[in-house]
XYZ file of C-alpha atoms in Angstrom:
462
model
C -167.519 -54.504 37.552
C -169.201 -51.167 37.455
C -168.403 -48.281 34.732
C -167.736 -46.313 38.056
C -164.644 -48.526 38.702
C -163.780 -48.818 35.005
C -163.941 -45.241 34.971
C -161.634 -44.071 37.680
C -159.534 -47.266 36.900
C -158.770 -45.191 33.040
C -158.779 -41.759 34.949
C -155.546 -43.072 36.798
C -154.166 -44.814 34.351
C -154.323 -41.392 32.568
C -152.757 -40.172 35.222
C -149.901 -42.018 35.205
C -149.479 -41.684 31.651
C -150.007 -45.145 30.728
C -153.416 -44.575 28.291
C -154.931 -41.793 26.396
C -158.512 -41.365 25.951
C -160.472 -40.144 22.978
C -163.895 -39.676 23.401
C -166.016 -41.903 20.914
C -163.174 -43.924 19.881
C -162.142 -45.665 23.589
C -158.800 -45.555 25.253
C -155.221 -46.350 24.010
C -151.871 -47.273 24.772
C -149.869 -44.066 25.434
C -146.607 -43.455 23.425
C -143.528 -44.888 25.737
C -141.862 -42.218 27.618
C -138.503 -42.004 27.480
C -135.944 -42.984 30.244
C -135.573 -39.982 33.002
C -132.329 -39.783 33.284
C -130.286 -40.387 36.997
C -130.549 -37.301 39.401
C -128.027 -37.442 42.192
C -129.977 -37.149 45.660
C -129.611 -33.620 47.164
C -128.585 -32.280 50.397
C -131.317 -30.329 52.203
C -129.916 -30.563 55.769
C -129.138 -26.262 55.031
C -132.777 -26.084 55.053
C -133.126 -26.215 59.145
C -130.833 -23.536 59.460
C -132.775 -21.324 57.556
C -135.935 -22.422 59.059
C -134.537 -21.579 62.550
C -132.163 -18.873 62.489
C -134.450 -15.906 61.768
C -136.734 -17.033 64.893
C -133.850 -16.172 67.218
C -135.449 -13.071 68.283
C -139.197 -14.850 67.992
C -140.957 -14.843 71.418
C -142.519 -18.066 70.064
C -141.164 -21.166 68.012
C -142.206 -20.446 64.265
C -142.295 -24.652 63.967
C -145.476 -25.966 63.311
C -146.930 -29.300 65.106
C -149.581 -31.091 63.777
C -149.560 -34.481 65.561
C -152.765 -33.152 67.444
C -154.874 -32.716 64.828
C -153.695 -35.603 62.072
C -155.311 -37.695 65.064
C -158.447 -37.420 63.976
C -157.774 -37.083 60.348
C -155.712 -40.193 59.607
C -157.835 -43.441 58.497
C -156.884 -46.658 60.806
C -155.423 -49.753 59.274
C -157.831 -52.625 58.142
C -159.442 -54.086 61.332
C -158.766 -51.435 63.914
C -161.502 -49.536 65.283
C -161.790 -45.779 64.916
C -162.022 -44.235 68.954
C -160.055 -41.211 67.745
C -162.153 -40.213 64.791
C -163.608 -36.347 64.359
C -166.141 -37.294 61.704
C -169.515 -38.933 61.236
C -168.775 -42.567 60.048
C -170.322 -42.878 56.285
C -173.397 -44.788 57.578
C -174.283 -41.060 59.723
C -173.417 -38.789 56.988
C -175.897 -37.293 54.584
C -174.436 -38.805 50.962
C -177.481 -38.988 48.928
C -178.395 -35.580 50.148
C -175.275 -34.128 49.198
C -174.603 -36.059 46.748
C -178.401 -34.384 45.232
C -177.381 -30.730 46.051
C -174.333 -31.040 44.278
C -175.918 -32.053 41.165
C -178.614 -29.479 41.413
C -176.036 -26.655 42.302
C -173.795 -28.041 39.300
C -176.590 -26.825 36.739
C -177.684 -23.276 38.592
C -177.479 -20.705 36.243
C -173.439 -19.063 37.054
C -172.499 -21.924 39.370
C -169.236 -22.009 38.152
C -168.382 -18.014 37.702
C -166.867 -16.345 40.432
C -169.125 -16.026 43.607
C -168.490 -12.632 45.871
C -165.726 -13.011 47.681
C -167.589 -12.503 51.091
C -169.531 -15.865 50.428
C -172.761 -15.936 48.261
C -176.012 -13.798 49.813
C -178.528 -16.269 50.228
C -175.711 -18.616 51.861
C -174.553 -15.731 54.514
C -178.465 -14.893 55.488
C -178.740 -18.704 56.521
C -175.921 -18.404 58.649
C -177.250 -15.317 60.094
C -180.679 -16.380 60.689
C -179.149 -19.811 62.207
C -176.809 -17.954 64.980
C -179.340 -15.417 65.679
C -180.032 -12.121 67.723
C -178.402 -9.081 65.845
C -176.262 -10.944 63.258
C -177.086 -10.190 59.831
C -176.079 -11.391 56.561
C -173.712 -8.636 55.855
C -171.597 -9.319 59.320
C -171.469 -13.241 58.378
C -168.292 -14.326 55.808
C -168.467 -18.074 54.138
C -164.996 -19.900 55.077
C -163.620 -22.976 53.984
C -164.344 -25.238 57.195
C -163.516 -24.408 60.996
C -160.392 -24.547 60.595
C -159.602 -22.321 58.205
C -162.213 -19.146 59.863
C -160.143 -20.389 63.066
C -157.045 -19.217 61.581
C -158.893 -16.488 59.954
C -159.725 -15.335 63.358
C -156.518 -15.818 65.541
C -154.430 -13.860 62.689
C -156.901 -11.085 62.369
C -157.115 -10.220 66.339
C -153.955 -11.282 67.685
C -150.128 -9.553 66.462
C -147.040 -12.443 66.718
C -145.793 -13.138 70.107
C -148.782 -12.295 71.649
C -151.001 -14.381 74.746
C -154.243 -15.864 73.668
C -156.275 -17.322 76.842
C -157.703 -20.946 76.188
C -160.064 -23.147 77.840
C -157.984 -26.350 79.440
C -158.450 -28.737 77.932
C -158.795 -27.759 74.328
C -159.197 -28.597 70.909
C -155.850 -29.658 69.556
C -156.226 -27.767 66.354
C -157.117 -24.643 67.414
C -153.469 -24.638 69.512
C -151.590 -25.722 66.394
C -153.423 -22.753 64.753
C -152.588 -20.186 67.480
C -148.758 -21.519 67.728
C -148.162 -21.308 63.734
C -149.552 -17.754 63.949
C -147.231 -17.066 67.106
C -148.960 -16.819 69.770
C -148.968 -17.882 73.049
C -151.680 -20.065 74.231
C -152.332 -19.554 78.353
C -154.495 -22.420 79.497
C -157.890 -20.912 81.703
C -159.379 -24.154 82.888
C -162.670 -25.411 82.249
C -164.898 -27.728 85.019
C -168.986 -29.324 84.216
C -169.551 -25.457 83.578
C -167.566 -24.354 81.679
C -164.867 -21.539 82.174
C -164.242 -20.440 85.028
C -165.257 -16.920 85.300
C -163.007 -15.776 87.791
C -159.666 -17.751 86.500
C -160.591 -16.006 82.981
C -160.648 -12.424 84.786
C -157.294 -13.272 86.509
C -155.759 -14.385 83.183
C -156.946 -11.351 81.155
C -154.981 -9.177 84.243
C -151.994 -11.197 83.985
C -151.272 -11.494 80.666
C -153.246 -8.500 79.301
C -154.241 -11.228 76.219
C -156.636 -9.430 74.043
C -158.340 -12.683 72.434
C -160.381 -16.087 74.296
C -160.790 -18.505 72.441
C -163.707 -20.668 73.935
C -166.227 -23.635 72.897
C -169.590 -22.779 75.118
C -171.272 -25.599 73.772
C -170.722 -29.168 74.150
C -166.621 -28.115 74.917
C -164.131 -30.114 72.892
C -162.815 -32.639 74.866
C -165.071 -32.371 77.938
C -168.301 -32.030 76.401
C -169.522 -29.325 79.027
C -171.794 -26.715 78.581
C -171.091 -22.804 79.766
C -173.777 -22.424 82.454
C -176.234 -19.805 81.676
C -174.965 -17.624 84.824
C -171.542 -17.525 83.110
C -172.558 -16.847 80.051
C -173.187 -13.045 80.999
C -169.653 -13.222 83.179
C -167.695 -14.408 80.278
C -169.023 -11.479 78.080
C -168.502 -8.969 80.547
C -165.173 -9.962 81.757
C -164.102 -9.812 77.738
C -165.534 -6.421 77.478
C -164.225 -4.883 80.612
C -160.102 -6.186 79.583
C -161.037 -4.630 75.489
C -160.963 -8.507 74.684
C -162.486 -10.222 72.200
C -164.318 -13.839 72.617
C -163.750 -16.568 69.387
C -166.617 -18.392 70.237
C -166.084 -21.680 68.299
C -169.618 -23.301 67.884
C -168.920 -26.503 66.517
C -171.104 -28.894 66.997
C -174.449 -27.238 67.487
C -175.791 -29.739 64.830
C -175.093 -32.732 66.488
C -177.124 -32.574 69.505
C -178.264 -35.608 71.044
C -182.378 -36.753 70.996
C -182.154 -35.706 75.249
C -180.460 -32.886 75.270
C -183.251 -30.430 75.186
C -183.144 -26.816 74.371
C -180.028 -25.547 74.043
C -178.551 -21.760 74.772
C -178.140 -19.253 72.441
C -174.748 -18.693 70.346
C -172.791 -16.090 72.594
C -172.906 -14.194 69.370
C -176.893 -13.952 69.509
C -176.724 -11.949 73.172
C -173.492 -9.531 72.167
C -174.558 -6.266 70.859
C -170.978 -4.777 71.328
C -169.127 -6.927 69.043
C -166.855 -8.977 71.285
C -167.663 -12.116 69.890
C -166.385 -13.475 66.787
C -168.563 -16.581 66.020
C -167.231 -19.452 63.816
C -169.496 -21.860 62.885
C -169.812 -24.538 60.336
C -171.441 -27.578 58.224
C -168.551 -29.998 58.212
C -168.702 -31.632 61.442
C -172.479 -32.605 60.323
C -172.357 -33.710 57.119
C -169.060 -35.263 55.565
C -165.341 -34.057 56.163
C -164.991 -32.912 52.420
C -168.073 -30.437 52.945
C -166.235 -27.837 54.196
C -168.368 -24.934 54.132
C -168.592 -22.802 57.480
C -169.373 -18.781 58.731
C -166.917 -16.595 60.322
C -169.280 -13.528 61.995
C -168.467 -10.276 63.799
C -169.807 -6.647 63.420
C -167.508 -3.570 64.004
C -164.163 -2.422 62.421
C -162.676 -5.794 62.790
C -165.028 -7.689 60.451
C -162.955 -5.314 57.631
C -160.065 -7.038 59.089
C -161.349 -10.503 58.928
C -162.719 -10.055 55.630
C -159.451 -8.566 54.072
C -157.537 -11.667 55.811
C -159.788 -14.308 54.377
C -159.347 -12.374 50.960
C -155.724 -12.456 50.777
C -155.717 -16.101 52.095
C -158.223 -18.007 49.900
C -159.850 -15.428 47.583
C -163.078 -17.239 48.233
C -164.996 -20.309 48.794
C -165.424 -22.403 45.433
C -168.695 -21.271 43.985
C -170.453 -24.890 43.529
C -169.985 -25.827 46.833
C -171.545 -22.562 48.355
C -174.688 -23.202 46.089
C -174.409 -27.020 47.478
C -174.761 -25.789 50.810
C -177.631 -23.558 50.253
C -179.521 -26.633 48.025
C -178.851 -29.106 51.584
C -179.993 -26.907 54.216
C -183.269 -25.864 51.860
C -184.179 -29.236 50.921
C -186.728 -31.669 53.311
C -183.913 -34.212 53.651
C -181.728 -31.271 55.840
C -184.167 -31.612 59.162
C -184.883 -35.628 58.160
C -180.633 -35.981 58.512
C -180.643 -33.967 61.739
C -182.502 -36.227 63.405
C -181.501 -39.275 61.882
C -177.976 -38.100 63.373
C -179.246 -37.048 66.674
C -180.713 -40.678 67.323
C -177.772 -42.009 66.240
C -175.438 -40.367 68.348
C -177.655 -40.680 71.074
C -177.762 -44.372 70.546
C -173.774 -44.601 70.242
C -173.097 -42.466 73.267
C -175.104 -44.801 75.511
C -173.785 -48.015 74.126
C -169.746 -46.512 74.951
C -170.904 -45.618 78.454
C -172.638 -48.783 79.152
C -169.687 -50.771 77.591
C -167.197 -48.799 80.002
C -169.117 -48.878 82.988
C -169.439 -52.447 82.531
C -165.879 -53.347 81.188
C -163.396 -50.191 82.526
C -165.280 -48.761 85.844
C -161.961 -47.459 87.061
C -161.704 -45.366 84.434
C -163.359 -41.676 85.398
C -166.110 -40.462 83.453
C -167.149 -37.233 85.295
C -169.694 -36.098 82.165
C -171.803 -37.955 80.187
C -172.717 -34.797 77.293
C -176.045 -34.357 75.233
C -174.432 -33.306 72.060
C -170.925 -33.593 70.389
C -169.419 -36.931 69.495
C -166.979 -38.211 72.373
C -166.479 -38.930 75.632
C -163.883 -37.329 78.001
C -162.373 -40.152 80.477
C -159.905 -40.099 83.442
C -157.200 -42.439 84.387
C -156.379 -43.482 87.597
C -153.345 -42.248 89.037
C -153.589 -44.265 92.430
C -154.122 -41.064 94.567
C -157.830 -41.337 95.521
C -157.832 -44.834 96.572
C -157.062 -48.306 95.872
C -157.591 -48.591 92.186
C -154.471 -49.861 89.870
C -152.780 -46.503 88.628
C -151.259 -45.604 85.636
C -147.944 -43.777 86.293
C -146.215 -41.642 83.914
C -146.672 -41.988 80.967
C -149.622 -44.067 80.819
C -151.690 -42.253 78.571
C -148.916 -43.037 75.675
C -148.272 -46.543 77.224
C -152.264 -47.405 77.270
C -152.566 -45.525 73.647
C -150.132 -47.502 71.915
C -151.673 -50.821 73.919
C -155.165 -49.854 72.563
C -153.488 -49.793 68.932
C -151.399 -53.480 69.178
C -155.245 -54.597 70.633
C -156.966 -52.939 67.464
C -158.348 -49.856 68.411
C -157.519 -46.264 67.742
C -157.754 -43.948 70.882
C -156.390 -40.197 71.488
C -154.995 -39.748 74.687
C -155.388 -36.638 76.655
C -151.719 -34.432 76.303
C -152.022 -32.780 73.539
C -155.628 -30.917 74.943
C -153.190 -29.102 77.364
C -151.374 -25.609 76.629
C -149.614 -26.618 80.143
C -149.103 -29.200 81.922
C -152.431 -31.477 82.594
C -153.354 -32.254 86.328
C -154.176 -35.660 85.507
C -154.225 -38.442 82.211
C -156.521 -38.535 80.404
C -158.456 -40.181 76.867
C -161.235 -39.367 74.597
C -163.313 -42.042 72.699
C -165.252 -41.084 70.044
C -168.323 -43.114 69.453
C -169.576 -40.890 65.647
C -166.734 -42.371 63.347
C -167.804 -46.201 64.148
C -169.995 -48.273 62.178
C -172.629 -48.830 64.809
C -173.241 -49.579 68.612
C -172.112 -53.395 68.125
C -168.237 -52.346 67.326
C -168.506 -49.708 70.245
C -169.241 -53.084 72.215
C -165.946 -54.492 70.615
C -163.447 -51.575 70.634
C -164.378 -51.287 74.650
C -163.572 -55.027 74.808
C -160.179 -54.182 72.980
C -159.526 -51.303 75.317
C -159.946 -53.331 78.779
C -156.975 -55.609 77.418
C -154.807 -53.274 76.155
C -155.619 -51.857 79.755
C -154.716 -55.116 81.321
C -151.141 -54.940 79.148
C -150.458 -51.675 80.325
C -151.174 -52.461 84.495
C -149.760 -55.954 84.201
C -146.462 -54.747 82.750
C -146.598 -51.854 85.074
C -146.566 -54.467 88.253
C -148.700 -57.462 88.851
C -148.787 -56.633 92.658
C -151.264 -53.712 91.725
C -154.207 -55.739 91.370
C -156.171 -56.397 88.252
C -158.400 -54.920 85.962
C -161.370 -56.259 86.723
């Protein structure tokens, strides 16, 4: 075996206290620890009355759900095939790159001191250069993934109990952030271009919300684009109800090879400061590379700053000077489009595979960039094809599992009740375009369960 096993297979031994290492002499039994004695299992049941009784005069539940996003984070079991994953599978992901920049940023001179707290210079002028138009390096802070400059965001613009506007559908997360802050997500939907400008004007007058949230490119789960004629509305609208616009650009990295040139961040075309941009690495490169950019410019980037502050001090110093040793090395553009090929390649094999396998099941967009495809089931209403009833999304999800593959199904993208049921595949976490092949194969029987136990007098899947 390799000294890389025998190593980790000492480090948790170590761990558990069974060895001790010495260095230069090798590794030893560890003195026998002596008996812990017998503790009586407590009673922790007075825990949900404290957790509950001081939201009694909360507008919004302080509990915190996050079934929506552990759907893309949790690994499958052995055999089933990842439809629901949020992350480039290994074979898409950069590893020798990083794995090079982290060596090389390991041995810069103060690369483990403490960096500024706003995120390293060189790191925040990349960011600002990469959105574009009047952001600068002092209006960009480094944040610890999406996620986190998400929450960063929400908390800094929006008190407790207050409405933020969404787009429906939307990215699980980002409602799991807005509801542990407090707030109250009101759904603005979305169609093949993006918000809709008037709905969002309406919902700014009718809830007098103060924050959108919004994903103009490549949306999250519907994979549309804001048209460029909206793009203008959106901003103005904002402006006009003293709004500001989280513009969460996630996966402007992971265009496809056909997409084409793609619009400008929001941020780039806002000289007043209603945008707050968050973008980031992660989605790009590897889950565990979480280094992204919160920007803004006005009073409230004080606010956002101080927030971030109090809430993670800073970004770890070596993996801020990893991030600038990827992006500046000749294997950053070689990975781009290495990925955008591959996704490319994936997203045609899934629609080919369902248009040959599962043509009943609506798929109004095919997208140029992002990593998933946004599909509609039939609910019997617009003609003769078998319908799933209520609760088929969870009946067909849990089908999909028992035929081994993972899928998310459409719910928990809705602040409100959805119009219709829905699923998103994700073709980026699979090994390659021959198990897209398979897991479609998997889905059309699971598919079969669902409408055969549902009533054989339906018709078939065929």
């Amino acid at each position: 075996m390799s000294p890389v096993t025998v190593s980790r297979a000492l480090a948790q031994l170590a761990a558990e206290g069974l060895v001790v290492t010495r260095p230069g002499a090798g590794a030893f039994r560890a003195a026998a620890r002596p008996a812990s004695p017998a503790v009586a299992a407590g009673d922790t049941s007075w825990q949900e009355v404290v957790l509950s009784a001081d939201g009694a005069a909360d507008l919004v539940p302080r509990s915190v759900d996050a079934s929506g996003v552990l759907v893309s984070l949790a690994a499958p079991a052995p055999g089933v095939i990842e439809f629901n994953g949020g992350y480039l599978h290994p074979s898409l992901q950069p590893e020798r790159a990083m794995a090079a920049a982290l060596s090389r940023a390991g041995r810069r001179p103060g690369a483990w001191g403490r960096p500024p707290v706003e995120g390293l210079p060189e790191l925040r002028e990349w960011f600002a250069r990469s959105i574009g138009g009047a952001v600068t390096a002092a209006g960009v802070l480094i944040t610890a993934g999406g996620q986190s400059a998400l929450t960063t965001a929400l908390r800094a613009l929006a008190p407790p109990g207050a409405p933020v506007l969404v787009e429906s559908p939307t990215y699980p997360g980002m409602l799991a952030v807005a509801r542990a802050a407090g707030l109250r997500p009101v759904p603005v939907p979305v169609d093949a271009d993006g918000v809709r400008p008037q709905l969002l004007a309406g919902a700014f007058r009718a809830t007098g919300a103060r924050v959108f949230v919004c994903q103009p490119l490549f949306q999250n789960p519907t994979g549309a684009v804001l048209a460029p004629e909206r793009r203008g509305e959106v901003l103005r609208i904002a402006r006009e109800a003293g709004a500001f616009v989280v513009e969460d650009d996630f996966v402007r990295r992971l265009v496809h090879e056909d997409a084409g040139p793609l619009p400008r961040p929001l941020a780039a075309d806002d000289p007043d400061g209603v945008v707050v941009h968050v973008c980031s690495l992660t989605k790009a490169t590897s889950p565990s590379f979480r280094v992204s950019a919160l920007a803004a410019h006005g009073p409230v980037l004080e606010r956002l700053r101080a927030i971030q502050i109090v809430d993670t001090f800073f970004v770890p110093r070596p993996l801020q000077e990893a991030a600038l040793e990827l992006v500046g090395s000749p294997a950053w553009p070689r990975h781009l489009r290495s990925v955008s090929a591959g996704l490319r390649a994936r997203r045609d094999a899934m629609t080919a595979a369902l248009r040959l396998r599962l043509p009943e099941l609506a798929l109004p967009h095919i997208p140029a960039g992002g990593y998933h495809l946004w599909l509609r089931l039939p609910d019997g209403t617009g003609g003769t094809s078998p319908a799933f009833g209520p609760g088929g999304e969870s009946a067909l999800t849990a089908a999909a599992l028992r035929a081994g593959v993972a899928v998310t199904p459409g719910r928990p993208y809705f602040s409100a009740e959805p119009s219709a049921s829905h699923l998103r595949l994700s073709f980026a976490a699979v090994a390659g375009t021959g198990e897209i092949t398979e897991g479609v194969r998997r889905l059309r029987a699971a598919c079969d369960e669902v409408l055969g136990q549902a009533g054989r007098g339906r018709g078939s899947f065929a």
